[in-house]
Amino acid sequence: MTASTDFLAQLNPSQRHAVEHFCGPLLVVAGAGSGKTRALTYRIANLVLTHRVDPENILAVTFTNKAAREMKERIDVLFAEQEAQANYGKPLSALSARDLTQLKSKIYKTLTKHLWIGTFHALCARILRFDIEKYQHPNGYRWTRSFSIFDESDAQSLVKAIVTQALNLDDKKFNPRSVRYAISNAKNQNLTPDDFEREQPNYRGRVIADVYRRYQQSLAENNALDFDDLILVPVHLFQQNEQVLGYWHKRFRHILVDEYQDTNRTQYDLIRLLVTNGEAIDRFNDWQHRSVFVVGDADQSIYSFRAADFTILMNFQDDFGDRLPDDDTRTMVKLEENYRSTANILEVANHLIENNTERIDKVLRATRGEGESIFCYRADDETAEADFIVAQIRNLEFQHPELRWSDFAILYRTNAQSRAFEEVLTRYSIPYQVVGGLRFYDRREIKDVLAYLRVIANPADSVSLKRVINVPKRGVGKSTLEKLENAAQTLGGVPLWEILTDETSVKTLAGRSAKGVIAFTQLIKTYRDRLDSAKGSEILQDLLDASGYVEALKTEGTDEAYERLGNVQELYNAILQFEEENEETSLLAFLANASLASDLDSVDESGNMVSLMTLHSSKGLEFPVVFLVGLEQGLFPNFRSLEDPAATEEERRLCYVGITRAKERLFISYARERRLYGSREPASPSLFLAELPTDHITTNVGLGLPQRMTTPMRETRRKQAAAAKPGSGAHEFDWNVGDQVVHNAFGSGEVTHIFGAGNKICLAIKFPGLGRKIIDPKLSTLQRLE
């Protein structure tokens, strides 16, 4: 199969430069809407068609399953177009249905089937299905290839049991959710429990490290990994086993990474190991028939709370590249032509993001017309804000028949902001979806059925086993289960399944409940015997009847039960679809796919509904009309970022992401007051509003957008505040109630209370629009105004 001569003619010069790069490192700085997916897919096609690279030697990493599917679909079309011209002498659209089916089948079997395209988690899970039994854990823990993948709720349950039961800790001091977050963050930084304890040698650090150790032991006992382990374990395996690393290094000669600004340290370590075969990065220079091609944009890095580290992208040139300035480098290409948004929207985005210092300089250029001005609306409160926005949606939908409800998106900083919009949308019978709500795979009935399937695939998974041993009810109560578990622990921590499958032990321990336990184990054994011979869909279909789960829902007879029954039937549809789209039809393959479904995969793009979502959830999406709401100081940017310049820059990047989701129209809004935490508080306009170009924005406020105060008094205050240092004025005699002060983040305020005595004091300061804050003058920069 060969490429036609005009194969790359549809690309702009920068995209073509990136795609035609063959061996060696390349960083593609891809601005919002600049065609990064096109660059990635054409590059893969060009490697195969022009350079004759074996598809098995290509690894492409994405950050969502949706992005992986889109990439595969586009590559399929690219290959099909080339094959249609080569074999039939006409475009793909002109082929008969029969020829099209044959051509697609051939392409799948010879090309796309052999490409490794997917998320970090999915690809690493696939690697581990081959090699996890070669992994040597420092504590001797072992996993088999039938390991379970625990989702966040499973992981949370394990941590909670360790905190509250095994260690009997106060769950207010050691909140299980916070502890779980700390463990996840440690894994994402490639820290072992011992590493974590060394970094945080205080009491809290030692306790969390202990929970971390016990948590890992519990995972191993269940033959399970959590999401973080899916990447961390391959990294450790590669570091300890040169033969395994050597195989995958040789296999993946051309590595592509999308959204490189969102990688964390563990993901970076994985890519580095695969590229260099474990050699020190400053010594590696063997780029013959090998490349690493990363695409990203530091201006869109918004996931630091998930341990994403955009400095990994910023350091690419030092790590892999030629370290030359932007104008001279041969290892970086910038994609700056935007195909999504109108010129006015891009001007606003460019002006905003230029206020950040930690970035690679680029300017998005519009390929479309000027478009409508951005409208900035000042509302009296959150209710008026919602009324205005829903009125705009209704008017635009009426005036432009081509618009559908699904063309509108309302983006906010926090989930709590959705309520006011939901109420008004409901009042006017406008359909909507709240993106990021309860995922399909998080619903109770779906987790029940998946737990059955996981026990069949991996009986050592005691978490799933305990979930369903009495669902539907089999007379196996909590006390019976505790007896069986205690016996397993007493016998040296053997899997619970080992006790359950010994009929004598069950009859001795379970008494009258033994019948239900034996019936359950026999049910699981029946389907374990069919694992190698039956498709996952066949097992699921039979299991739903044999377990009594469906019958129990029918017997319940409520509307909720029938809705749950519908969800269970939809799960069967999901496994059928999976089998149609994948060559691997085993139950294990489907369970891995279900475990790795992400929040964004649940976005309903076919339904005609207004989308409500947080700005974080909007990443990767686009809409003709976007409403960016709640632009108020302390809300967006949020309070936690106001004293941290790096955090403020991330908030600004988040605002930039929101703006660049809009294709045709952008509305920005803020309120003069807002109800927060039960009380109504005055609100101040966000600092980001003052950074927007006024000549591209219209507003309902007489004097235009809120501006930076540039009067001589303001400038004097700014210089005074800048000159002040934390720690000055830290004695009670330095302050009086009524003092007017300037804080470097909150602005002007008035001292209302003084707490403490001597040099151990705190000040309560009321800031207009932000409410009252208690501040330690030893730690904050405060300047009294004379």
PDB file of N, CA and C in Angstrom, residues 106-187:
ATOM      1  N   LYS A 106      -9.886  -5.384   4.924  1.00  0.00           N
ATOM      2  CA  LYS A 106      -8.471  -5.566   4.589  1.00  0.00           C
ATOM      3  C   LYS A 106      -7.592  -4.595   5.379  1.00  0.00           C
ATOM      4  N   ILE A 107      -8.028  -3.352   5.469  1.00  0.00           N
ATOM      5  CA  ILE A 107      -7.250  -2.331   6.191  1.00  0.00           C
ATOM      6  C   ILE A 107      -7.139  -2.692   7.663  1.00  0.00           C
ATOM      7  N   TYR A 108      -8.245  -3.148   8.243  1.00  0.00           N
ATOM      8  CA  TYR A 108      -8.215  -3.523   9.655  1.00  0.00           C
ATOM      9  C   TYR A 108      -7.233  -4.662   9.897  1.00  0.00           C
ATOM     10  N   LYS A 109      -7.300  -5.695   9.063  1.00  0.00           N
ATOM     11  CA  LYS A 109      -6.467  -6.882   9.274  1.00  0.00           C
ATOM     12  C   LYS A 109      -4.991  -6.608   9.039  1.00  0.00           C
ATOM     13  N   THR A 110      -4.689  -5.745   8.085  1.00  0.00           N
ATOM     14  CA  THR A 110      -3.279  -5.534   7.719  1.00  0.00           C
ATOM     15  C   THR A 110      -2.642  -4.324   8.393  1.00  0.00           C
ATOM     16  N   LEU A 111      -3.463  -3.352   8.813  1.00  0.00           N
ATOM     17  CA  LEU A 111      -2.891  -2.113   9.321  1.00  0.00           C
ATOM     18  C   LEU A 111      -3.382  -1.737  10.724  1.00  0.00           C
ATOM     19  N   THR A 112      -4.619  -1.270  10.815  1.00  0.00           N
ATOM     20  CA  THR A 112      -5.057  -0.634  12.063  1.00  0.00           C
ATOM     21  C   THR A 112      -5.116  -1.606  13.234  1.00  0.00           C
ATOM     22  N   LYS A 113      -5.364  -2.871  12.968  1.00  0.00           N
ATOM     23  CA  LYS A 113      -5.402  -3.869  14.047  1.00  0.00           C
ATOM     24  C   LYS A 113      -4.082  -3.911  14.808  1.00  0.00           C
ATOM     25  N   HIS A 114      -2.985  -3.594  14.150  1.00  0.00           N
ATOM     26  CA  HIS A 114      -1.660  -3.747  14.745  1.00  0.00           C
ATOM     27  C   HIS A 114      -1.141  -2.469  15.408  1.00  0.00           C
ATOM     28  N   LEU A 115      -1.847  -1.352  15.219  1.00  0.00           N
ATOM     29  CA  LEU A 115      -1.453  -0.108  15.875  1.00  0.00           C
ATOM     30  C   LEU A 115      -1.835  -0.158  17.354  1.00  0.00           C
ATOM     31  N   TRP A 116      -0.985   0.347  18.214  1.00  0.00           N
ATOM     32  CA  TRP A 116      -1.315   0.483  19.628  1.00  0.00           C
ATOM     33  C   TRP A 116      -1.723   1.940  19.859  1.00  0.00           C
ATOM     34  N   ILE A 117      -3.016   2.190  19.970  1.00  0.00           N
ATOM     35  CA  ILE A 117      -3.545   3.540  20.197  1.00  0.00           C
ATOM     36  C   ILE A 117      -4.486   3.478  21.384  1.00  0.00           C
ATOM     37  N   GLY A 118      -4.258   4.300  22.385  1.00  0.00           N
ATOM     38  CA  GLY A 118      -5.137   4.293  23.548  1.00  0.00           C
ATOM     39  C   GLY A 118      -4.620   5.200  24.640  1.00  0.00           C
ATOM     40  N   THR A 119      -5.325   5.193  25.772  1.00  0.00           N
ATOM     41  CA  THR A 119      -4.890   5.989  26.920  1.00  0.00           C
ATOM     42  C   THR A 119      -3.692   5.326  27.599  1.00  0.00           C
ATOM     43  N   PHE A 120      -2.994   6.096  28.409  1.00  0.00           N
ATOM     44  CA  PHE A 120      -1.904   5.533  29.207  1.00  0.00           C
ATOM     45  C   PHE A 120      -2.388   4.302  29.958  1.00  0.00           C
ATOM     46  N   HIS A 121      -3.559   4.425  30.588  1.00  0.00           N
ATOM     47  CA  HIS A 121      -4.049   3.337  31.430  1.00  0.00           C
ATOM     48  C   HIS A 121      -4.399   2.102  30.611  1.00  0.00           C
ATOM     49  N   ALA A 122      -5.066   2.303  29.479  1.00  0.00           N
ATOM     50  CA  ALA A 122      -5.462   1.159  28.658  1.00  0.00           C
ATOM     51  C   ALA A 122      -4.248   0.452  28.068  1.00  0.00           C
ATOM     52  N   LEU A 123      -3.278   1.210  27.587  1.00  0.00           N
ATOM     53  CA  LEU A 123      -2.096   0.611  26.970  1.00  0.00           C
ATOM     54  C   LEU A 123      -1.234  -0.105  28.012  1.00  0.00           C
ATOM     55  N   CYS A 124      -1.110   0.496  29.193  1.00  0.00           N
ATOM     56  CA  CYS A 124      -0.323  -0.143  30.247  1.00  0.00           C
ATOM     57  C   CYS A 124      -1.007  -1.411  30.754  1.00  0.00           C
ATOM     58  N   ALA A 125      -2.343  -1.380  30.849  1.00  0.00           N
ATOM     59  CA  ALA A 125      -3.070  -2.591  31.244  1.00  0.00           C
ATOM     60  C   ALA A 125      -2.803  -3.706  30.244  1.00  0.00           C
ATOM     61  N   ARG A 126      -2.723  -3.341  28.978  1.00  0.00           N
ATOM     62  CA  ARG A 126      -2.460  -4.327  27.928  1.00  0.00           C
ATOM     63  C   ARG A 126      -1.052  -4.906  28.065  1.00  0.00           C
ATOM     64  N   ILE A 127      -0.082  -4.050  28.354  1.00  0.00           N
ATOM     65  CA  ILE A 127       1.290  -4.525  28.578  1.00  0.00           C
ATOM     66  C   ILE A 127       1.330  -5.479  29.770  1.00  0.00           C
ATOM     67  N   LEU A 128       0.613  -5.111  30.838  1.00  0.00           N
ATOM     68  CA  LEU A 128       0.634  -5.933  32.047  1.00  0.00           C
ATOM     69  C   LEU A 128      -0.049  -7.277  31.858  1.00  0.00           C
ATOM     70  N   ARG A 129      -1.017  -7.365  30.955  1.00  0.00           N
ATOM     71  CA  ARG A 129      -1.628  -8.669  30.677  1.00  0.00           C
ATOM     72  C   ARG A 129      -0.580  -9.641  30.132  1.00  0.00           C
ATOM     73  N   PHE A 130       0.461  -9.106  29.500  1.00  0.00           N
ATOM     74  CA  PHE A 130       1.561  -9.947  29.013  1.00  0.00           C
ATOM     75  C   PHE A 130       2.587 -10.236  30.117  1.00  0.00           C
ATOM     76  N   ASP A 131       2.943  -9.200  30.900  1.00  0.00           N
ATOM     77  CA  ASP A 131       4.187  -9.293  31.672  1.00  0.00           C
ATOM     78  C   ASP A 131       4.072  -9.104  33.175  1.00  0.00           C
ATOM     79  N   ILE A 132       2.870  -8.954  33.731  1.00  0.00           N
ATOM     80  CA  ILE A 132       2.788  -8.626  35.157  1.00  0.00           C
ATOM     81  C   ILE A 132       3.358  -9.744  36.029  1.00  0.00           C
ATOM     82  N   GLU A 133       3.330 -10.988  35.572  1.00  0.00           N
ATOM     83  CA  GLU A 133       3.831 -12.086  36.390  1.00  0.00           C
ATOM     84  C   GLU A 133       5.353 -12.066  36.513  1.00  0.00           C
ATOM     85  N   LYS A 134       6.027 -11.204  35.713  1.00  0.00           N
ATOM     86  CA  LYS A 134       7.481 -11.035  35.821  1.00  0.00           C
ATOM     87  C   LYS A 134       7.856  -9.922  36.801  1.00  0.00           C
ATOM     88  N   TYR A 135       6.852  -9.210  37.301  1.00  0.00           N
ATOM     89  CA  TYR A 135       7.110  -8.089  38.203  1.00  0.00           C
ATOM     90  C   TYR A 135       7.471  -8.591  39.596  1.00  0.00           C
ATOM     91  N   GLN A 136       8.546  -8.043  40.159  1.00  0.00           N
ATOM     92  CA  GLN A 136       9.008  -8.419  41.498  1.00  0.00           C
ATOM     93  C   GLN A 136       8.750  -7.265  42.454  1.00  0.00           C
ATOM     94  N   HIS A 137       7.690  -7.362  43.246  1.00  0.00           N
ATOM     95  CA  HIS A 137       7.404  -6.302  44.211  1.00  0.00           C
ATOM     96  C   HIS A 137       8.383  -6.425  45.379  1.00  0.00           C
ATOM     97  N   PRO A 138       8.842  -5.295  45.940  1.00  0.00           N
ATOM     98  CA  PRO A 138       9.815  -5.350  47.051  1.00  0.00           C
ATOM     99  C   PRO A 138       9.347  -6.192  48.227  1.00  0.00           C
ATOM    100  N   ASN A 139       8.022  -6.256  48.450  1.00  0.00           N
ATOM    101  CA  ASN A 139       7.493  -7.044  49.574  1.00  0.00           C
ATOM    102  C   ASN A 139       7.089  -8.450  49.172  1.00  0.00           C
ATOM    103  N   GLY A 140       7.402  -8.825  47.939  1.00  0.00           N
ATOM    104  CA  GLY A 140       7.095 -10.180  47.492  1.00  0.00           C
ATOM    105  C   GLY A 140       5.665 -10.377  47.016  1.00  0.00           C
ATOM    106  N   TYR A 141       4.879  -9.308  46.895  1.00  0.00           N
ATOM    107  CA  TYR A 141       3.505  -9.452  46.410  1.00  0.00           C
ATOM    108  C   TYR A 141       3.514  -9.923  44.961  1.00  0.00           C
ATOM    109  N   ARG A 142       2.498 -10.704  44.603  1.00  0.00           N
ATOM    110  CA  ARG A 142       2.414 -11.246  43.248  1.00  0.00           C
ATOM    111  C   ARG A 142       1.035 -10.959  42.653  1.00  0.00           C
ATOM    112  N   TRP A 143       1.013 -10.769  41.356  1.00  0.00           N
ATOM    113  CA  TRP A 143      -0.235 -10.607  40.622  1.00  0.00           C
ATOM    114  C   TRP A 143      -0.251 -11.579  39.445  1.00  0.00           C
ATOM    115  N   THR A 144      -1.430 -12.006  39.042  1.00  0.00           N
ATOM    116  CA  THR A 144      -1.557 -12.848  37.846  1.00  0.00           C
ATOM    117  C   THR A 144      -2.154 -12.024  36.716  1.00  0.00           C
ATOM    118  N   ARG A 145      -2.155 -12.608  35.526  1.00  0.00           N
ATOM    119  CA  ARG A 145      -2.630 -11.875  34.351  1.00  0.00           C
ATOM    120  C   ARG A 145      -4.138 -11.641  34.368  1.00  0.00           C
ATOM    121  N   SER A 146      -4.843 -12.292  35.290  1.00  0.00           N
ATOM    122  CA  SER A 146      -6.288 -12.073  35.394  1.00  0.00           C
ATOM    123  C   SER A 146      -6.626 -11.005  36.438  1.00  0.00           C
ATOM    124  N   PHE A 147      -5.665 -10.088  36.721  1.00  0.00           N
ATOM    125  CA  PHE A 147      -5.869  -9.074  37.754  1.00  0.00           C
ATOM    126  C   PHE A 147      -7.114  -8.217  37.480  1.00  0.00           C
ATOM    127  N   SER A 148      -7.739  -7.774  38.574  1.00  0.00           N
ATOM    128  CA  SER A 148      -8.852  -6.821  38.487  1.00  0.00           C
ATOM    129  C   SER A 148      -8.302  -5.398  38.470  1.00  0.00           C
ATOM    130  N   ILE A 149      -9.081  -4.486  37.896  1.00  0.00           N
ATOM    131  CA  ILE A 149      -8.748  -3.064  37.937  1.00  0.00           C
ATOM    132  C   ILE A 149      -9.781  -2.388  38.832  1.00  0.00           C
ATOM    133  N   PHE A 150      -9.339  -1.930  39.994  1.00  0.00           N
ATOM    134  CA  PHE A 150     -10.260  -1.294  40.947  1.00  0.00           C
ATOM    135  C   PHE A 150     -10.503   0.152  40.532  1.00  0.00           C
ATOM    136  N   ASP A 151     -11.783   0.536  40.472  1.00  0.00           N
ATOM    137  CA  ASP A 151     -12.089   1.927  40.184  1.00  0.00           C
ATOM    138  C   ASP A 151     -11.966   2.742  41.469  1.00  0.00           C
ATOM    139  N   GLU A 152     -12.268   4.039  41.368  1.00  0.00           N
ATOM    140  CA  GLU A 152     -12.028   4.923  42.502  1.00  0.00           C
ATOM    141  C   GLU A 152     -12.871   4.550  43.721  1.00  0.00           C
ATOM    142  N   SER A 153     -14.110   4.120  43.510  1.00  0.00           N
ATOM    143  CA  SER A 153     -14.945   3.764  44.666  1.00  0.00           C
ATOM    144  C   SER A 153     -14.427   2.498  45.345  1.00  0.00           C
ATOM    145  N   ASP A 154     -13.917   1.541  44.572  1.00  0.00           N
ATOM    146  CA  ASP A 154     -13.307   0.343  45.165  1.00  0.00           C
ATOM    147  C   ASP A 154     -12.082   0.720  46.000  1.00  0.00           C
ATOM    148  N   ALA A 155     -11.237   1.578  45.411  1.00  0.00           N
ATOM    149  CA  ALA A 155     -10.028   2.007  46.112  1.00  0.00           C
ATOM    150  C   ALA A 155     -10.387   2.764  47.392  1.00  0.00           C
ATOM    151  N   GLN A 156     -11.401   3.618  47.283  1.00  0.00           N
ATOM    152  CA  GLN A 156     -11.838   4.388  48.438  1.00  0.00           C
ATOM    153  C   GLN A 156     -12.334   3.475  49.568  1.00  0.00           C
ATOM    154  N   SER A 157     -13.049   2.421  49.201  1.00  0.00           N
ATOM    155  CA  SER A 157     -13.559   1.474  50.202  1.00  0.00           C
ATOM    156  C   SER A 157     -12.420   0.778  50.936  1.00  0.00           C
ATOM    157  N   LEU A 158     -11.387   0.399  50.180  1.00  0.00           N
ATOM    158  CA  LEU A 158     -10.234  -0.259  50.811  1.00  0.00           C
ATOM    159  C   LEU A 158      -9.547   0.671  51.803  1.00  0.00           C
ATOM    160  N   VAL A 159      -9.310   1.914  51.362  1.00  0.00           N
ATOM    161  CA  VAL A 159      -8.633   2.879  52.240  1.00  0.00           C
ATOM    162  C   VAL A 159      -9.471   3.147  53.486  1.00  0.00           C
ATOM    163  N   LYS A 160     -10.770   3.305  53.317  1.00  0.00           N
ATOM    164  CA  LYS A 160     -11.654   3.572  54.459  1.00  0.00           C
ATOM    165  C   LYS A 160     -11.604   2.420  55.466  1.00  0.00           C
ATOM    166  N   ALA A 161     -11.603   1.175  54.964  1.00  0.00           N
ATOM    167  CA  ALA A 161     -11.546   0.016  55.864  1.00  0.00           C
ATOM    168  C   ALA A 161     -10.239  -0.001  56.643  1.00  0.00           C
ATOM    169  N   ILE A 162      -9.151   0.368  56.002  1.00  0.00           N
ATOM    170  CA  ILE A 162      -7.848   0.384  56.681  1.00  0.00           C
ATOM    171  C   ILE A 162      -7.823   1.480  57.751  1.00  0.00           C
ATOM    172  N   VAL A 163      -8.309   2.673  57.388  1.00  0.00           N
ATOM    173  CA  VAL A 163      -8.279   3.812  58.318  1.00  0.00           C
ATOM    174  C   VAL A 163      -9.172   3.562  59.528  1.00  0.00           C
ATOM    175  N   THR A 164     -10.405   3.137  59.282  1.00  0.00           N
ATOM    176  CA  THR A 164     -11.389   3.073  60.370  1.00  0.00           C
ATOM    177  C   THR A 164     -11.414   1.738  61.094  1.00  0.00           C
ATOM    178  N   GLN A 165     -11.013   0.655  60.431  1.00  0.00           N
ATOM    179  CA  GLN A 165     -11.096  -0.670  61.042  1.00  0.00           C
ATOM    180  C   GLN A 165      -9.720  -1.230  61.403  1.00  0.00           C
ATOM    181  N   ALA A 166      -8.857  -1.356  60.409  1.00  0.00           N
ATOM    182  CA  ALA A 166      -7.553  -1.972  60.683  1.00  0.00           C
ATOM    183  C   ALA A 166      -6.711  -1.127  61.634  1.00  0.00           C
ATOM    184  N   LEU A 167      -6.712   0.208  61.438  1.00  0.00           N
ATOM    185  CA  LEU A 167      -5.882   1.080  62.275  1.00  0.00           C
ATOM    186  C   LEU A 167      -6.686   1.837  63.324  1.00  0.00           C
ATOM    187  N   ASN A 168      -8.013   1.775  63.220  1.00  0.00           N
ATOM    188  CA  ASN A 168      -8.899   2.418  64.204  1.00  0.00           C
ATOM    189  C   ASN A 168      -8.548   3.888  64.402  1.00  0.00           C
ATOM    190  N   LEU A 169      -8.336   4.592  63.275  1.00  0.00           N
ATOM    191  CA  LEU A 169      -7.978   6.006  63.337  1.00  0.00           C
ATOM    192  C   LEU A 169      -9.228   6.878  63.368  1.00  0.00           C
ATOM    193  N   ASP A 170      -9.067   8.087  63.837  1.00  0.00           N
ATOM    194  CA  ASP A 170     -10.146   9.073  63.822  1.00  0.00           C
ATOM    195  C   ASP A 170     -10.320   9.540  62.383  1.00  0.00           C
ATOM    196  N   ASP A 171     -11.479   9.223  61.775  1.00  0.00           N
ATOM    197  CA  ASP A 171     -11.653   9.557  60.360  1.00  0.00           C
ATOM    198  C   ASP A 171     -11.897  11.043  60.122  1.00  0.00           C
ATOM    199  N   LYS A 172     -11.953  11.837  61.195  1.00  0.00           N
ATOM    200  CA  LYS A 172     -11.995  13.284  61.013  1.00  0.00           C
ATOM    201  C   LYS A 172     -10.582  13.835  60.852  1.00  0.00           C
ATOM    202  N   LYS A 173      -9.655  13.271  61.615  1.00  0.00           N
ATOM    203  CA  LYS A 173      -8.252  13.680  61.471  1.00  0.00           C
ATOM    204  C   LYS A 173      -7.631  13.057  60.233  1.00  0.00           C
ATOM    205  N   PHE A 174      -8.029  11.823  59.931  1.00  0.00           N
ATOM    206  CA  PHE A 174      -7.498  11.122  58.758  1.00  0.00           C
ATOM    207  C   PHE A 174      -8.676  10.747  57.850  1.00  0.00           C
ATOM    208  N   ASN A 175      -9.203  11.787  57.204  1.00  0.00           N
ATOM    209  CA  ASN A 175     -10.330  11.571  56.303  1.00  0.00           C
ATOM    210  C   ASN A 175      -9.932  10.590  55.202  1.00  0.00           C
ATOM    211  N   PRO A 176     -10.662   9.462  55.060  1.00  0.00           N
ATOM    212  CA  PRO A 176     -10.256   8.451  54.067  1.00  0.00           C
ATOM    213  C   PRO A 176     -10.099   9.007  52.655  1.00  0.00           C
ATOM    214  N   ARG A 177     -10.946   9.953  52.299  1.00  0.00           N
ATOM    215  CA  ARG A 177     -10.838  10.537  50.956  1.00  0.00           C
ATOM    216  C   ARG A 177      -9.530  11.303  50.800  1.00  0.00           C
ATOM    217  N   SER A 178      -9.155  12.072  51.842  1.00  0.00           N
ATOM    218  CA  SER A 178      -7.899  12.822  51.796  1.00  0.00           C
ATOM    219  C   SER A 178      -6.696  11.893  51.789  1.00  0.00           C
ATOM    220  N   VAL A 179      -6.782  10.822  52.576  1.00  0.00           N
ATOM    221  CA  VAL A 179      -5.686   9.847  52.622  1.00  0.00           C
ATOM    222  C   VAL A 179      -5.534   9.170  51.266  1.00  0.00           C
ATOM    223  N   ARG A 180      -6.661   8.792  50.671  1.00  0.00           N
ATOM    224  CA  ARG A 180      -6.631   8.166  49.342  1.00  0.00           C
ATOM    225  C   ARG A 180      -6.011   9.119  48.311  1.00  0.00           C
ATOM    226  N   TYR A 181      -6.344  10.400  48.392  1.00  0.00           N
ATOM    227  CA  TYR A 181      -5.784  11.399  47.485  1.00  0.00           C
ATOM    228  C   TYR A 181      -4.270  11.498  47.662  1.00  0.00           C
ATOM    229  N   ALA A 182      -3.820  11.478  48.913  1.00  0.00           N
ATOM    230  CA  ALA A 182      -2.383  11.564  49.188  1.00  0.00           C
ATOM    231  C   ALA A 182      -1.645  10.353  48.614  1.00  0.00           C
ATOM    232  N   ILE A 183      -2.251   9.169  48.727  1.00  0.00           N
ATOM    233  CA  ILE A 183      -1.637   7.951  48.187  1.00  0.00           C
ATOM    234  C   ILE A 183      -1.582   8.025  46.663  1.00  0.00           C
ATOM    235  N   SER A 184      -2.677   8.457  46.051  1.00  0.00           N
ATOM    236  CA  SER A 184      -2.714   8.574  44.593  1.00  0.00           C
ATOM    237  C   SER A 184      -1.664   9.570  44.111  1.00  0.00           C
ATOM    238  N   ASN A 185      -1.564  10.688  44.814  1.00  0.00           N
ATOM    239  CA  ASN A 185      -0.592  11.709  44.430  1.00  0.00           C
ATOM    240  C   ASN A 185       0.826  11.172  44.552  1.00  0.00           C
ATOM    241  N   ALA A 186       1.088  10.371  45.587  1.00  0.00           N
ATOM    242  CA  ALA A 186       2.415   9.773  45.762  1.00  0.00           C
ATOM    243  C   ALA A 186       2.742   8.843  44.591  1.00  0.00           C
ATOM    244  N   LYS A 187       1.763   8.022  44.202  1.00  0.00           N
ATOM    245  CA  LYS A 187       1.988   7.104  43.078  1.00  0.00           C
ATOM    246  C   LYS A 187       2.258   7.864  41.782  1.00  0.00           C
TER     247      LYS A 187
END
